[in-house]
N, CA, C and O atoms as a DFTB+ gen file, in Angstrom:
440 C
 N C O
     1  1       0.808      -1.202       0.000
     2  2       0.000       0.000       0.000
     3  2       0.850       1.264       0.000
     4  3       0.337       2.364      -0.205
     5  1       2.155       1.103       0.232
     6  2       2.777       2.002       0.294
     7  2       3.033       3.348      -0.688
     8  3       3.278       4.545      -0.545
     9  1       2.791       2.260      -1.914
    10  2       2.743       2.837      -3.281
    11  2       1.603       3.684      -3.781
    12  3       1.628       4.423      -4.765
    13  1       0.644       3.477      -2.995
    14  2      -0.690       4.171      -3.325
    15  2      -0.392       5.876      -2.522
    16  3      -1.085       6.870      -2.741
    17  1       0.572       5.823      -1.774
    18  2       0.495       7.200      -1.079
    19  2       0.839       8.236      -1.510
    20  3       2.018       8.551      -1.669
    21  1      -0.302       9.063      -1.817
    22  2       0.174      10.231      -2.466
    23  2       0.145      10.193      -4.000
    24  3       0.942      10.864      -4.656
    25  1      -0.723       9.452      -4.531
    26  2      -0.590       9.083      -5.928
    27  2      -2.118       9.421      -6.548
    28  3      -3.237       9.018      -6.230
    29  1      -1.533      10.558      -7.813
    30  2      -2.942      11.148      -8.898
    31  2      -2.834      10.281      -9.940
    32  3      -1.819       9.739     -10.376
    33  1      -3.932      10.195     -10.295
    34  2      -3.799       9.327     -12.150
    35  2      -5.067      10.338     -12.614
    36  3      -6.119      10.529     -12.003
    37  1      -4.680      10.850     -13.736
    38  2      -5.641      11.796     -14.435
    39  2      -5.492      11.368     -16.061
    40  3      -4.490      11.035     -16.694
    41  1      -7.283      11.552     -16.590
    42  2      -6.717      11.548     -18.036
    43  2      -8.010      13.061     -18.126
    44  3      -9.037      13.394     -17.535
    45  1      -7.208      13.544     -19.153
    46  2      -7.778      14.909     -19.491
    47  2      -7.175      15.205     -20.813
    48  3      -6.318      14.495     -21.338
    49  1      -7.669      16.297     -21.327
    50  2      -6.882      17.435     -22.068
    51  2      -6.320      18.695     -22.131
    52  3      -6.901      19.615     -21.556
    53  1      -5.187      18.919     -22.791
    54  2      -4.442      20.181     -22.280
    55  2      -5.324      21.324     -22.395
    56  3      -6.289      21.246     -23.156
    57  1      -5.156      22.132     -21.883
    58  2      -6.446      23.453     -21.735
    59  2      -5.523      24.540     -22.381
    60  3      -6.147      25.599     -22.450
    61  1      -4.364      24.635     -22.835
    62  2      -3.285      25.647     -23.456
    63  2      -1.713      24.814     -23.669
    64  3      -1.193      23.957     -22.955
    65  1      -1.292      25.365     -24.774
    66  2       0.376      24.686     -24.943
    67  2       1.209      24.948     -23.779
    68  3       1.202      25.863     -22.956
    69  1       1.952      23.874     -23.926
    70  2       2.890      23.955     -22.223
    71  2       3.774      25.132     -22.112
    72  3       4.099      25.748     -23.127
    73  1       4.153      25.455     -21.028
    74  2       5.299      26.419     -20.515
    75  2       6.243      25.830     -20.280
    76  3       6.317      25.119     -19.278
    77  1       7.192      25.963     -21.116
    78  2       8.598      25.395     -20.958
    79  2       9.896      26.354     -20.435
    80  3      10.500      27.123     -21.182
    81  1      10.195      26.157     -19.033
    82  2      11.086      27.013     -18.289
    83  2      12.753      25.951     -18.411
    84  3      12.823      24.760     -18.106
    85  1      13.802      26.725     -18.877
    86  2      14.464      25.967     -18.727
    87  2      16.053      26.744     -17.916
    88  3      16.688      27.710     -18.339
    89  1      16.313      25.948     -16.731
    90  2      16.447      26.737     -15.760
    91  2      18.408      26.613     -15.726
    92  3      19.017      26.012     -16.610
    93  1      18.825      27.026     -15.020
    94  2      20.056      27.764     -15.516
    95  2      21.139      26.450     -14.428
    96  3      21.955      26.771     -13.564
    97  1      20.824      25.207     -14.796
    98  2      21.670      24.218     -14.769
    99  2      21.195      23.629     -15.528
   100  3      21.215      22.432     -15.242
   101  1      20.587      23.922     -16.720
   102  2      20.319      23.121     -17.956
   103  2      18.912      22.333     -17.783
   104  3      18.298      21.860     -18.739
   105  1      18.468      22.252     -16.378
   106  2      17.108      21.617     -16.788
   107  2      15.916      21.802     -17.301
   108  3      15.744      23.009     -17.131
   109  1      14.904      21.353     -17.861
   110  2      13.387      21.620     -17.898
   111  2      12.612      21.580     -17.342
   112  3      12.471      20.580     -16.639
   113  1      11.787      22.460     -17.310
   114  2      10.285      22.456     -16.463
   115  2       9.324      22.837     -17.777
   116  3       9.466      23.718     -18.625
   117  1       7.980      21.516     -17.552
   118  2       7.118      21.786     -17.877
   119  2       5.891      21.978     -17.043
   120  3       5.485      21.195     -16.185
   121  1       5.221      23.387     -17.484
   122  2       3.865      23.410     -17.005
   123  2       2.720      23.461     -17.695
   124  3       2.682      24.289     -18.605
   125  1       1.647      22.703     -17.477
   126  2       0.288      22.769     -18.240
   127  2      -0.476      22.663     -17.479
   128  3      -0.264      22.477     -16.280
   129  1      -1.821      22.786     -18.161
   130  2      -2.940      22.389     -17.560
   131  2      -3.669      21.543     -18.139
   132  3      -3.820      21.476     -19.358
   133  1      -4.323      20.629     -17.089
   134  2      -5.031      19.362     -18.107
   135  2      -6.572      19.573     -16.993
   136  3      -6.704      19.789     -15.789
   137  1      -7.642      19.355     -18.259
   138  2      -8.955      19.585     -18.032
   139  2      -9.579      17.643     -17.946
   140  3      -9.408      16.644     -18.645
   141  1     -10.365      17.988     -16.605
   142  2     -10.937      16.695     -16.560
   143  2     -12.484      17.019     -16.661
   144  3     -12.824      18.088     -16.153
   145  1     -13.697      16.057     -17.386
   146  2     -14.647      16.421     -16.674
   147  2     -15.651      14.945     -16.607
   148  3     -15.473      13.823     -17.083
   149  1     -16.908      15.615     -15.679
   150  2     -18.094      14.706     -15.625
   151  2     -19.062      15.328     -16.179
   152  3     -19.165      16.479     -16.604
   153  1     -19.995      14.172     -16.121
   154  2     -21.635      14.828     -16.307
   155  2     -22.351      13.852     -15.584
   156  3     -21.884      12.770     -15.230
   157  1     -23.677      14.323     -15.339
   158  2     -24.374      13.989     -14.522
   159  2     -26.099      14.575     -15.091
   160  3     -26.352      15.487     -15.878
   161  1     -26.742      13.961     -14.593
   162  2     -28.578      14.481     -14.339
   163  2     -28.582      15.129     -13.230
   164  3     -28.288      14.501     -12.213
   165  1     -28.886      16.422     -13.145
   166  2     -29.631      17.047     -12.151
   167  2     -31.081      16.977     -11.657
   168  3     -31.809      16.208     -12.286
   169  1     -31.602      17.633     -10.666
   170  2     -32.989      16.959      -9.937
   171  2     -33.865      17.266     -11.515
   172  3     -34.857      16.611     -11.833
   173  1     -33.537      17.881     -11.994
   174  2     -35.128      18.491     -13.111
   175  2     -34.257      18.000     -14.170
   176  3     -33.927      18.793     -15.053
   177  1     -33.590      16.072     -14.215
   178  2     -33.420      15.639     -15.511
   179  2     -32.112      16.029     -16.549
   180  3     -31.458      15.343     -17.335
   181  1     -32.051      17.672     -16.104
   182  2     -31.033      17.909     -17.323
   183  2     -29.415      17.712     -16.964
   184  3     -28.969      17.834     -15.823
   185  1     -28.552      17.359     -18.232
   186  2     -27.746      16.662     -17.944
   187  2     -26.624      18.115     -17.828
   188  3     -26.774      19.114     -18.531
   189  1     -25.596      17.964     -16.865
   190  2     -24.895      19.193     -16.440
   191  2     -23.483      18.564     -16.662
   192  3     -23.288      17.372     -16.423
   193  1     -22.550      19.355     -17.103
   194  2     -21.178      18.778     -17.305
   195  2     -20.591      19.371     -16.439
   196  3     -21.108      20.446     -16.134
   197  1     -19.157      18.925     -15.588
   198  2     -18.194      19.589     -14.640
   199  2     -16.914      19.633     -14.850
   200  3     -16.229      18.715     -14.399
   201  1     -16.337      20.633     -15.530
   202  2     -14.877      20.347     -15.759
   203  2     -13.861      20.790     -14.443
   204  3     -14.319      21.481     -13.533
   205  1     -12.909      20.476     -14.442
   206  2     -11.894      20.234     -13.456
   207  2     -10.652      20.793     -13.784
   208  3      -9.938      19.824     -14.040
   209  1      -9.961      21.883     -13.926
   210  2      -8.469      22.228     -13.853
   211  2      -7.801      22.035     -13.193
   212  3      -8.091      22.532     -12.105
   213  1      -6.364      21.189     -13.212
   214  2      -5.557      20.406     -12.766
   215  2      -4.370      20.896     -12.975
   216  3      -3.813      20.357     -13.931
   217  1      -3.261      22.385     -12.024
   218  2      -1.938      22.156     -12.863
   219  2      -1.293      21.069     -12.938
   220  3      -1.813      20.316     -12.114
   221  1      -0.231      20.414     -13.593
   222  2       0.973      20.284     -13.801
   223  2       2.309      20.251     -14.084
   224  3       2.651      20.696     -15.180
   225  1       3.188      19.798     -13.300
   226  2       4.133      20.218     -13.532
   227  2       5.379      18.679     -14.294
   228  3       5.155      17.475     -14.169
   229  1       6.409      19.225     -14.910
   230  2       7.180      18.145     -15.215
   231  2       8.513      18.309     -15.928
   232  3       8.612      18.900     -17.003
   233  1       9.702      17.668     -15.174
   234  2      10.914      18.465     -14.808
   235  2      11.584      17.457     -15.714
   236  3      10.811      16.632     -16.201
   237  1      12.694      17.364     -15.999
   238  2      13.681      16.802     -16.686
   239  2      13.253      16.090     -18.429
   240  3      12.700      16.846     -19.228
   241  1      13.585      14.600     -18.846
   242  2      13.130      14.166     -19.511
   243  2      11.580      14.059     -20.025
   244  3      11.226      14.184     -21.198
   245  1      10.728      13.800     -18.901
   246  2       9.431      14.013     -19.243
   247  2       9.325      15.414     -19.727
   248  3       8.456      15.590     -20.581
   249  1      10.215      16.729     -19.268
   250  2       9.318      17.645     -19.857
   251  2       9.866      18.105     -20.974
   252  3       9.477      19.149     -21.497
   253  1      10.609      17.538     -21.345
   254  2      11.436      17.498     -22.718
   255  2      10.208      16.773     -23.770
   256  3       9.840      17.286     -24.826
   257  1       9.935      16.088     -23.472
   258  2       8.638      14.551     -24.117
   259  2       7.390      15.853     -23.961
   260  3       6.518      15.705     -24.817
   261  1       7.167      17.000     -23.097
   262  2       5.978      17.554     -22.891
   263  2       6.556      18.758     -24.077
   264  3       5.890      18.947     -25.095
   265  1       7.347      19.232     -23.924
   266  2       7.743      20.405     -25.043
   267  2       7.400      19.552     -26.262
   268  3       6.279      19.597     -26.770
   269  1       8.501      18.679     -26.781
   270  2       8.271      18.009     -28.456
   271  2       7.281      17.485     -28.587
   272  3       7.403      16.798     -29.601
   273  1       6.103      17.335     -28.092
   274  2       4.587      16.236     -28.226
   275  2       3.301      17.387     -27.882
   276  3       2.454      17.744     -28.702
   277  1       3.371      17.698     -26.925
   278  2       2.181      18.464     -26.031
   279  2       1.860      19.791     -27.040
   280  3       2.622      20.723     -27.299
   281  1       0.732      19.605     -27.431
   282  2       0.051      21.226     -27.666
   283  2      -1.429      21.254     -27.016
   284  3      -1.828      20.349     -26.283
   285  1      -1.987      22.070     -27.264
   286  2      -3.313      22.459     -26.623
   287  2      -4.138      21.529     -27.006
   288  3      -3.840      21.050     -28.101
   289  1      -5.474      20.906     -26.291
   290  2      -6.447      20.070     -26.768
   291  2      -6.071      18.107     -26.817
   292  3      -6.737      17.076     -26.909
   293  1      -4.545      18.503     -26.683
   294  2      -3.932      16.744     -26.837
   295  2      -4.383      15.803     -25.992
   296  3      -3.928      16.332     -24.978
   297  1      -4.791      15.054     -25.682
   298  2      -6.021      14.020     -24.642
   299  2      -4.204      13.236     -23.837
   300  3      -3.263      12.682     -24.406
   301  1      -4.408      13.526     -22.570
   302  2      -2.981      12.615     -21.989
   303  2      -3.707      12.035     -20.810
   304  3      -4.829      12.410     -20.467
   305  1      -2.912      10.971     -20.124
   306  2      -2.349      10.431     -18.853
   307  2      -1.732      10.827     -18.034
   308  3      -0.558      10.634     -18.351
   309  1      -1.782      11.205     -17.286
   310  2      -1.033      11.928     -15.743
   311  2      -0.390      10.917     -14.805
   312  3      -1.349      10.184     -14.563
   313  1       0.191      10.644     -14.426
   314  2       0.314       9.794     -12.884
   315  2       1.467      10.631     -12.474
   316  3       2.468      10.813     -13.168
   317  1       1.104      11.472     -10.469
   318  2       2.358      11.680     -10.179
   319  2       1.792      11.943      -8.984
   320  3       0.674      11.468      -8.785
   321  1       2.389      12.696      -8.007
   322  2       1.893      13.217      -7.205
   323  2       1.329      14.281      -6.503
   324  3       2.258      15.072      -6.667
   325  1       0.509      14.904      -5.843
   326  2      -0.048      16.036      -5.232
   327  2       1.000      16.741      -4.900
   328  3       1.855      16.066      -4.325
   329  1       1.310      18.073      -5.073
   330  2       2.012      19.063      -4.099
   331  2       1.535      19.975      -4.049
   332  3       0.812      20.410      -4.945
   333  1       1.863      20.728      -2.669
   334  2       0.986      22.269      -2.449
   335  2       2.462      23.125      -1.881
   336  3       3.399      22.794      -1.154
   337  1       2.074      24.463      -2.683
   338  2       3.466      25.173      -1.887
   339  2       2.472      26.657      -2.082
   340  3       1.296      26.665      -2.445
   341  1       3.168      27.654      -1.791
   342  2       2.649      29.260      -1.403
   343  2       3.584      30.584      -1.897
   344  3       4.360      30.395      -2.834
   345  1       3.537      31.471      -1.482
   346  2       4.593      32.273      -1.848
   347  2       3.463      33.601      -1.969
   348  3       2.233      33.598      -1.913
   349  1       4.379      34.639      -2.145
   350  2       3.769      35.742      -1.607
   351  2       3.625      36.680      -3.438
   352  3       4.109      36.329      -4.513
   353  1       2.948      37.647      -3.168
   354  2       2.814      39.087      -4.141
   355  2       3.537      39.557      -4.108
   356  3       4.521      39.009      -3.611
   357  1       3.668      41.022      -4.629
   358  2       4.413      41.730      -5.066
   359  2       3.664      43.206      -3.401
   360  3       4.132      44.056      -2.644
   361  1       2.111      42.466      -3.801
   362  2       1.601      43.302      -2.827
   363  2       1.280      42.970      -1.486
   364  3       0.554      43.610      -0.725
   365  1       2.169      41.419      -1.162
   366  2       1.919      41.347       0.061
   367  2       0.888      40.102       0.117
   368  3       0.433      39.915       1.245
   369  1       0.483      39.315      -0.776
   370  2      -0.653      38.858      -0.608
   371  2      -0.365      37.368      -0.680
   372  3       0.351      36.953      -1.591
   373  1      -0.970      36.383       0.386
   374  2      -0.640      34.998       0.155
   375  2      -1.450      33.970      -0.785
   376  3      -2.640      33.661      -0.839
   377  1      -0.114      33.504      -1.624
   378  2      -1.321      32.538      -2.698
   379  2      -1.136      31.216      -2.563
   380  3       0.016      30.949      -2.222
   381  1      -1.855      30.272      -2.705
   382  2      -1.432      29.283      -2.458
   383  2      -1.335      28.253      -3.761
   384  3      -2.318      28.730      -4.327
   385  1      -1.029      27.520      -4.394
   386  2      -0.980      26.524      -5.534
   387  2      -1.344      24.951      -5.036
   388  3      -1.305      24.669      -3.838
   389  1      -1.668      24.053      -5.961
   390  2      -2.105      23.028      -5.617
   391  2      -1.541      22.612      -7.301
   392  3      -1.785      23.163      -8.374
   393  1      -0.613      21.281      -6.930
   394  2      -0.121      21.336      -8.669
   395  2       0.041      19.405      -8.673
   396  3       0.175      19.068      -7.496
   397  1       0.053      18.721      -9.184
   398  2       0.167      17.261      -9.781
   399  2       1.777      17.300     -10.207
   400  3       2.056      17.895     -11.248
   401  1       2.941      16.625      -9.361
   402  2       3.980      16.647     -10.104
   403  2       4.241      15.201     -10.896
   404  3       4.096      14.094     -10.376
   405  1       4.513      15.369     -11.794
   406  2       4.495      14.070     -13.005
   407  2       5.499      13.711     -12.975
   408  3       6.582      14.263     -13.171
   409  1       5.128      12.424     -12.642
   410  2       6.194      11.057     -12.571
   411  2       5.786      10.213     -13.987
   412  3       6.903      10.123     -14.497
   413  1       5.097       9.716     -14.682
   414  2       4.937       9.378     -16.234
   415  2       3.646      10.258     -16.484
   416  3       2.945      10.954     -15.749
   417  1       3.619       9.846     -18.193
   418  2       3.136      10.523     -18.648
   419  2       2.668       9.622     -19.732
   420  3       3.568       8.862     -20.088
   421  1       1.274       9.422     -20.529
   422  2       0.945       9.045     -21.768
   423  2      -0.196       9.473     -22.300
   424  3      -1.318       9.708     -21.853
   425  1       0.781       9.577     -24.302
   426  2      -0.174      10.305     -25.011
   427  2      -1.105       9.581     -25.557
   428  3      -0.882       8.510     -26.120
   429  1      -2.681      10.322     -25.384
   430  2      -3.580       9.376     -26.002
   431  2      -4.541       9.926     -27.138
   432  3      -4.538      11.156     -27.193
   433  1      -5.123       9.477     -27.789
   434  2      -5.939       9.722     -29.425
   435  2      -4.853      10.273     -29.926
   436  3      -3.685      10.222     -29.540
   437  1      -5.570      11.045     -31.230
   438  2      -4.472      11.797     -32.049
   439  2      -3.745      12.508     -31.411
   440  3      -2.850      13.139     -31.973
């Protein structure tokens, strides 16, 4: 069970082309966003959809694989884990993030 801790599996689509930061010991960072959704019947029958924004993030080789592959709308696989971190404004103000860091990754349909 150990393996289950702390572990996302998402399939979605990208909601915009990735952000590729590449940081000054040569590595990569990728960031995107991947859209999940449901639907459902509400009490009066009609059917309601719920989409879900999910950042992610993805550092080295994978985000090398997210730069040359990933554009907007591409249907993927997620698996990684939850992280939350914070950091401040310019004006003082606390924000907080909630981001999926990617441990694999797979591309799916076209």
């Amino acid at each position: 069970m150990n393996a289950l801790k702390n572990s996302v599996q998402l399939i979605g689509h990208l909601g915009q082309d990735p952000e590729i930061v590449k940081l000054s010991s040569g590595t990569k960072l990728a960031k995107f966003s991947v859209a999940t959704s449901d639907s459902y019947k509400n009490a009066q029958g009609e059917k309601v959809e719920d989409t879900q924004w999910h950042n992610v993030v993805a550092w080295g080789k994978t985000a090398e694989i997210v730069e040359n592959y990933l554009i907007k709308g591409k249907q993927v696989a997620v698996e990684g884990k939850l992280t939350h971190r914070s950091y401040e404004t310019k004006e003082g103000e606390k924000r907080y993030i909630t981001e999926i860091k990617c441990n694999e990754l797979l591309m799916l349909g076209k």
